[in-house]
Short mmCIF file of C-alpha atoms in Angstrom, two decimals:
data_model
loop_
_atom_site.label_atom_id
_atom_site.label_comp_id
_atom_site.label_asym_id
_atom_site.label_seq_id
_atom_site.Cartn_x
_atom_site.Cartn_y
_atom_site.Cartn_z
CA MET A 25 261.04 78.41 67.20
CA ASP A 26 261.92 76.76 64.74
CA GLU A 27 264.25 73.31 64.11
CA ARG A 28 267.29 75.62 63.07
CA ALA A 29 267.26 78.07 65.66
CA LEU A 30 266.86 75.72 68.62
CA LEU A 31 269.77 73.44 67.13
CA GLU A 32 271.86 76.78 67.05
CA ARG A 33 271.05 77.41 70.55
CA SER A 34 271.58 73.68 71.82
CA GLY A 35 275.25 73.53 69.69
CA GLY A 36 273.27 70.95 67.39
CA PRO A 37 271.03 67.98 68.62
CA VAL A 38 270.36 67.24 72.63
CA THR A 39 270.20 63.69 72.41
CA ARG A 40 269.37 60.80 74.95
CA GLY A 41 272.83 60.63 75.86
CA ARG A 42 273.85 63.97 76.38
CA LEU A 43 270.70 64.46 78.42
CA ALA A 44 271.83 61.86 80.73
CA ARG A 45 275.11 63.54 81.12
CA ASP A 46 273.72 66.92 81.64
CA LEU A 47 271.65 65.67 84.41
CA THR A 48 274.14 63.64 86.17
CA ALA A 49 276.57 66.53 86.15
CA LEU A 50 273.65 68.72 87.53
CA GLY A 51 273.90 65.66 90.62
CA LEU A 52 270.63 63.75 89.76
CA ARG A 53 271.62 60.15 90.93
CA ALA A 54 270.92 56.30 90.64
CA GLY A 55 267.88 55.61 92.71
CA ASP A 56 266.34 58.98 93.40
CA VAL A 57 262.91 59.97 93.46
CA VAL A 58 262.35 63.06 91.57
CA MET A 59 259.37 65.46 90.66
CA PHE A 60 260.41 67.19 87.42
CA HIS A 61 258.96 70.36 85.34
CA THR A 62 260.10 70.54 82.11
CA GLY A 63 260.22 73.31 79.46
CA LEU A 64 260.90 71.27 76.38
CA SER A 65 262.02 74.23 74.31
CA ALA A 66 264.30 75.47 76.47
CA ILE A 67 266.62 72.79 76.39
CA GLY A 68 267.16 73.06 72.54
CA TYR A 69 266.16 70.63 70.10
CA VAL A 70 265.68 67.42 71.81
CA ALA A 71 266.18 64.70 69.39
CA GLY A 72 262.74 62.31 69.86
CA GLY A 73 261.15 65.03 71.79
CA PRO A 74 259.49 64.24 75.24
CA GLN A 75 259.86 60.58 75.16
CA THR A 76 263.56 61.22 74.99
CA VAL A 77 263.54 63.57 77.76
CA VAL A 78 261.76 60.88 80.02
CA GLY A 79 264.45 58.24 78.87
CA ALA A 80 266.98 60.27 79.83
CA LEU A 81 265.53 60.57 82.84
CA ARG A 82 265.06 56.56 83.69
CA ASP A 83 268.28 56.02 82.33
CA VAL A 84 270.33 58.06 84.81
CA VAL A 85 267.85 57.31 88.04
CA GLY A 86 267.45 53.47 86.97
CA GLY A 87 265.44 50.72 88.01
CA ARG A 88 265.30 51.96 91.42
CA GLY A 89 264.62 55.22 91.05
CA THR A 90 260.81 57.26 90.45
CA LEU A 91 259.73 59.55 88.46
CA MET A 92 257.13 61.79 89.25
CA VAL A 93 255.52 64.34 87.56
CA THR A 94 251.96 67.20 88.25
CA CYS A 95 249.55 66.58 85.58
CA GLY A 96 245.96 68.19 86.71
CA TRP A 97 243.23 67.41 84.38
CA ASN A 98 242.75 69.68 81.52
CA ASP A 99 238.89 69.22 81.33
CA ALA A 100 238.36 70.08 85.08
CA LEU A 101 235.48 72.41 85.65
CA PRO A 102 236.41 75.67 86.55
CA TYR A 103 235.57 76.50 90.38
CA ASP A 104 232.75 79.03 89.85
CA PHE A 105 230.87 76.68 87.58
CA THR A 106 228.22 76.51 90.28
CA GLN A 107 227.28 80.01 89.13
CA TRP A 108 226.38 79.82 85.74
CA PRO A 109 222.91 79.82 84.43
CA GLN A 110 220.71 76.89 85.94
CA ASP A 111 220.45 75.12 83.01
CA TRP A 112 223.97 75.12 82.13
CA GLN A 113 224.84 73.82 85.49
CA ASP A 114 222.20 70.78 84.80
CA ALA A 115 223.59 70.14 81.60
CA LEU A 116 227.03 69.91 83.14
CA ARG A 117 225.93 67.39 85.85
CA ALA A 118 223.96 65.30 83.99
CA GLU A 119 226.98 64.49 81.19
CA HIS A 120 230.21 65.99 81.93
CA PRO A 121 232.62 62.97 81.44
CA ALA A 122 233.89 61.90 85.25
CA TYR A 123 237.77 62.36 85.87
CA ASP A 124 239.22 58.83 85.47
CA PRO A 125 242.94 58.62 86.10
CA ALA A 126 243.22 56.10 83.32
CA THR A 127 242.19 58.23 80.33
CA SER A 128 241.50 61.77 81.45
CA GLU A 129 244.24 64.43 79.59
CA ALA A 130 246.84 66.29 81.77
CA GLU A 131 246.51 70.07 81.64
CA HIS A 132 248.07 71.23 78.77
CA ASN A 133 249.66 74.29 80.59
CA ASN A 134 251.83 71.86 82.32
CA GLY A 135 253.52 70.74 79.24
CA ARG A 136 254.01 68.10 77.14
CA LEU A 137 255.88 65.90 79.71
CA PRO A 138 253.39 64.65 82.12
CA GLN A 139 251.16 63.57 79.13
CA ALA A 140 254.31 61.69 77.55
CA LEU A 141 254.50 59.93 81.12
CA LEU A 142 250.90 59.11 81.09
CA ARG A 143 251.55 57.16 78.01
CA LEU A 144 254.02 54.69 79.55
CA PRO A 145 252.14 51.19 80.75
CA ASP A 146 253.69 50.87 84.08
CA THR A 147 252.59 54.92 85.41
CA VAL A 148 250.57 55.36 88.31
CA ARG A 149 248.18 57.93 88.57
CA SER A 150 246.69 59.89 91.47
CA ARG A 151 242.75 59.54 92.31
CA HIS A 152 242.31 63.49 92.64
CA PRO A 153 240.69 65.45 89.76
CA ASP A 154 241.88 69.07 90.45
CA VAL A 155 245.32 67.95 91.32
CA SER A 156 246.35 64.83 90.13
CA PHE A 157 250.12 63.82 89.95
CA ALA A 158 252.12 60.61 88.07
CA ALA A 159 254.67 58.47 88.91
CA LEU A 160 256.44 55.70 87.50
CA GLY A 161 259.33 53.38 89.13
CA PRO A 162 258.92 51.25 92.38
CA ASP A 163 257.77 54.06 94.73
CA ALA A 164 255.03 54.98 92.34
CA ARG A 165 252.14 53.39 94.42
CA ALA A 166 253.30 54.49 97.78
CA LEU A 167 253.64 57.97 96.18
CA MET A 168 250.02 58.21 94.13
CA ASP A 169 247.82 55.73 96.14
CA GLU A 170 244.82 57.43 98.21
CA HIS A 171 245.40 60.91 97.37
CA PRO A 172 243.60 62.56 99.88
CA TRP A 173 240.54 64.09 98.48
CA ASP A 174 240.76 66.92 100.71
CA ASP A 175 243.66 69.26 101.28
CA PRO A 176 245.29 67.70 98.42
CA HIS A 177 248.25 69.63 98.73
CA GLY A 178 248.82 68.67 102.76
CA PRO A 179 249.55 66.13 104.70
CA ASP A 180 249.47 62.59 102.84
CA SER A 181 249.48 64.33 99.56
CA PRO A 182 251.79 62.99 97.10
CA LEU A 183 253.82 65.70 97.95
CA ALA A 184 254.26 65.47 101.18
CA ARG A 185 255.08 61.40 100.77
CA LEU A 186 257.70 63.20 98.15
CA VAL A 187 259.67 64.74 101.02
CA THR A 188 259.13 61.59 103.26
CA LEU A 189 260.75 59.60 100.64
CA GLY A 190 263.74 61.40 100.18
CA GLY A 191 263.11 62.95 97.08
CA CYS A 192 264.11 65.78 95.06
CA VAL A 193 263.14 68.34 92.28
CA LEU A 194 264.44 68.84 89.19
CA LEU A 195 263.24 72.00 87.06
CA LEU A 196 264.70 70.96 83.71
CA GLY A 197 264.23 73.99 81.63
CA ALA A 198 261.46 75.11 83.52
CA PRO A 199 261.16 78.76 85.57
CA LEU A 200 261.24 78.57 88.71
CA ASP A 201 258.12 79.65 89.15
CA SER A 202 257.18 76.49 88.55
CA LEU A 203 258.22 74.75 91.72
CA THR A 204 254.89 72.90 92.24
CA LEU A 205 256.04 71.63 96.26
CA LEU A 206 255.84 75.40 97.18
CA HIS A 207 251.91 74.41 97.62
CA HIS A 208 252.73 71.77 99.85
CA ALA A 209 254.53 74.52 101.74
CA GLU A 210 251.91 76.78 101.52
CA ALA A 211 249.41 73.81 103.17
CA LEU A 212 251.43 73.57 106.20
CA ALA A 213 252.09 76.95 106.90
CA ASP A 214 250.88 78.92 109.93
CA ALA A 215 250.31 82.33 108.65
CA PRO A 216 246.91 84.54 108.42
CA GLY A 217 245.20 85.25 105.63
CA LYS A 218 245.60 81.55 104.18
CA ARG A 219 242.79 81.21 101.35
CA PHE A 220 240.77 78.44 100.60
CA VAL A 221 238.68 76.98 97.53
CA THR A 222 236.01 74.73 98.01
CA TYR A 223 234.57 73.37 94.37
CA GLU A 224 232.86 70.16 92.67
CA GLN A 225 234.16 68.02 89.91
CA PRO A 226 232.79 64.63 89.01
CA VAL A 227 234.96 61.49 89.72
CA LEU A 228 234.76 57.82 89.52
CA VAL A 229 234.18 55.98 92.46
CA ASP A 230 234.30 52.16 91.99
CA GLY A 231 233.53 52.44 88.29
CA GLU A 232 230.18 54.93 89.07
CA ARG A 233 230.60 58.50 88.15
CA VAL A 234 229.55 60.44 91.21
CA TRP A 235 229.77 64.13 92.11
CA ARG A 236 232.32 65.10 95.11
CA ARG A 237 232.89 68.47 97.03
CA PHE A 238 236.76 69.32 97.44
CA THR A 239 238.22 71.83 99.80
CA ASP A 240 241.71 73.09 99.33
CA ILE A 241 244.02 75.99 99.31
CA ASP A 242 243.54 78.44 96.85
CA SER A 243 246.40 77.18 94.30
CA GLU A 244 245.11 79.10 91.33
CA ASP A 245 244.72 82.37 92.62
CA GLY A 246 247.40 81.99 95.57
CA ALA A 247 247.03 80.65 98.88
CA PHE A 248 248.07 84.29 100.29
CA ASP A 249 248.35 87.20 99.48
CA TYR A 250 251.43 87.66 98.83
CA SER A 251 251.24 91.68 97.19
CA GLY A 252 253.19 93.23 100.25
CA ILE A 253 256.28 90.96 100.53
CA VAL A 254 257.27 90.42 96.65
CA PRO A 255 257.76 93.16 94.02
CA GLU A 256 255.05 94.03 91.72
CA GLY A 257 254.72 91.68 88.89
CA ALA A 258 257.01 89.30 90.50
CA TRP A 259 255.91 85.72 90.92
CA PRO A 260 255.90 84.41 94.83
CA PHE A 261 257.25 81.10 94.13
CA GLU A 262 260.41 82.29 91.99
CA VAL A 263 261.13 84.59 94.74
CA ILE A 264 261.27 82.01 96.93
CA ALA A 265 263.39 79.61 94.78
CA ARG A 266 265.90 82.92 94.28
CA GLU A 267 266.44 83.04 97.90
CA MET A 268 266.70 79.65 98.34
CA LEU A 269 269.33 79.63 95.83
CA ALA A 270 271.08 82.62 97.33
CA ALA A 271 271.07 81.08 100.77
CA GLY A 272 272.79 77.83 99.18
CA ILE A 273 270.03 75.47 99.06
CA GLY A 274 270.22 73.74 95.46
CA ARG A 275 272.04 73.14 92.61
CA ARG A 276 272.21 74.95 89.02
CA GLY A 277 273.48 73.76 85.95
CA THR A 278 272.99 73.48 82.13
CA VAL A 279 270.99 70.68 80.74
CA GLY A 280 271.15 70.77 76.62
CA ALA A 281 270.73 74.54 76.32
CA ALA A 282 268.75 75.37 79.47
CA GLU A 283 269.37 76.40 82.80
CA SER A 284 268.28 73.91 85.20
CA HIS A 285 267.84 73.23 88.97
CA LEU A 286 267.87 70.24 91.42
CA PHE A 287 266.37 70.92 94.90
CA GLU A 288 265.99 68.42 97.77
CA ALA A 289 262.42 68.12 98.59
CA ALA A 290 262.49 68.39 101.97
CA ASP A 291 264.94 71.82 102.03
CA VAL A 292 262.51 73.10 99.97
CA VAL A 293 259.32 72.67 101.96
CA ARG A 294 261.43 73.51 105.29
CA PHE A 295 262.66 76.74 103.71
CA GLY A 296 258.91 78.05 101.97
CA VAL A 297 257.31 77.09 105.47
CA ALA A 298 259.97 79.51 107.49
CA TRP A 299 259.77 81.90 104.20
CA ILE A 300 255.55 82.32 104.65
CA GLU A 301 255.53 82.35 108.27
CA GLY A 302 258.46 84.72 108.87
CA LYS A 303 257.32 87.32 105.87
CA LEU A 304 253.22 86.94 106.98
CA GLY A 305 253.75 85.82 110.46
CA GLY A 306 250.54 85.09 113.02
CA LYS A 307 248.34 82.00 112.97
CA ALA A 308 246.33 80.64 110.14
CA VAL A 309 242.72 80.19 110.43
CA ALA A 310 241.19 77.21 109.13
CA PRO A 311 237.82 77.40 107.05
CA GLY A 312 235.14 77.88 109.74
CA GLY A 313 237.65 78.72 112.28
#
């Protein structure tokens, strides 16, 4: 979409001040710990782009607030590289760069905002290569430090700590299916058929490049088979989020030109766990169980 079309859709430039006013009207407050997902083009013509959005968020949460994003790693190896021809694997094991929280690019599919936050000097990024998060603010280290290598969406993950800190989740023009916090609900849910993945990535440990094996819920293809409980073609997280909104959980409003939503993190996890367990029932079986 060209600039003129974006300007017309948003009724003129979306400035830092306008964003801050709209975010405040949505319910974001000073001191909030907020994980945000952004669909930049949905907002309209944002004067200054990603850094304007980050600046507006910082204006609203203030010096006592903390911003958090999901990053991932754009150059992470696919889970199935261990099934490639042996000489390909050998080349990768010999020379594929290690994940480095300081320099590795955020997953491009997560949009421009995670990389914009990573550019700021005081941002803290977690150590996990496949499930990295980043945060900026006084609670950044409490959220990011010692991100568990295994079960990185589960207890003591940055997502779990977001809940413990009384945080919230902002979908700023982002679709409802981008509610990453529901992966934490999947990790906690006690239901049958939970799917796990095991994979390898090179990481830095005390400055040395080492290969590690990781275990996690299958956040790529789905931690559960939702096909029997969501309409064909629908995204499970969107269905869960819409049912949350229908139950009166979360707020919606317009930021710039974008429909946006604000949820309390604890409410999302509580509802998500109950929804999964209620729809799928039974007891989960852990790997090897």
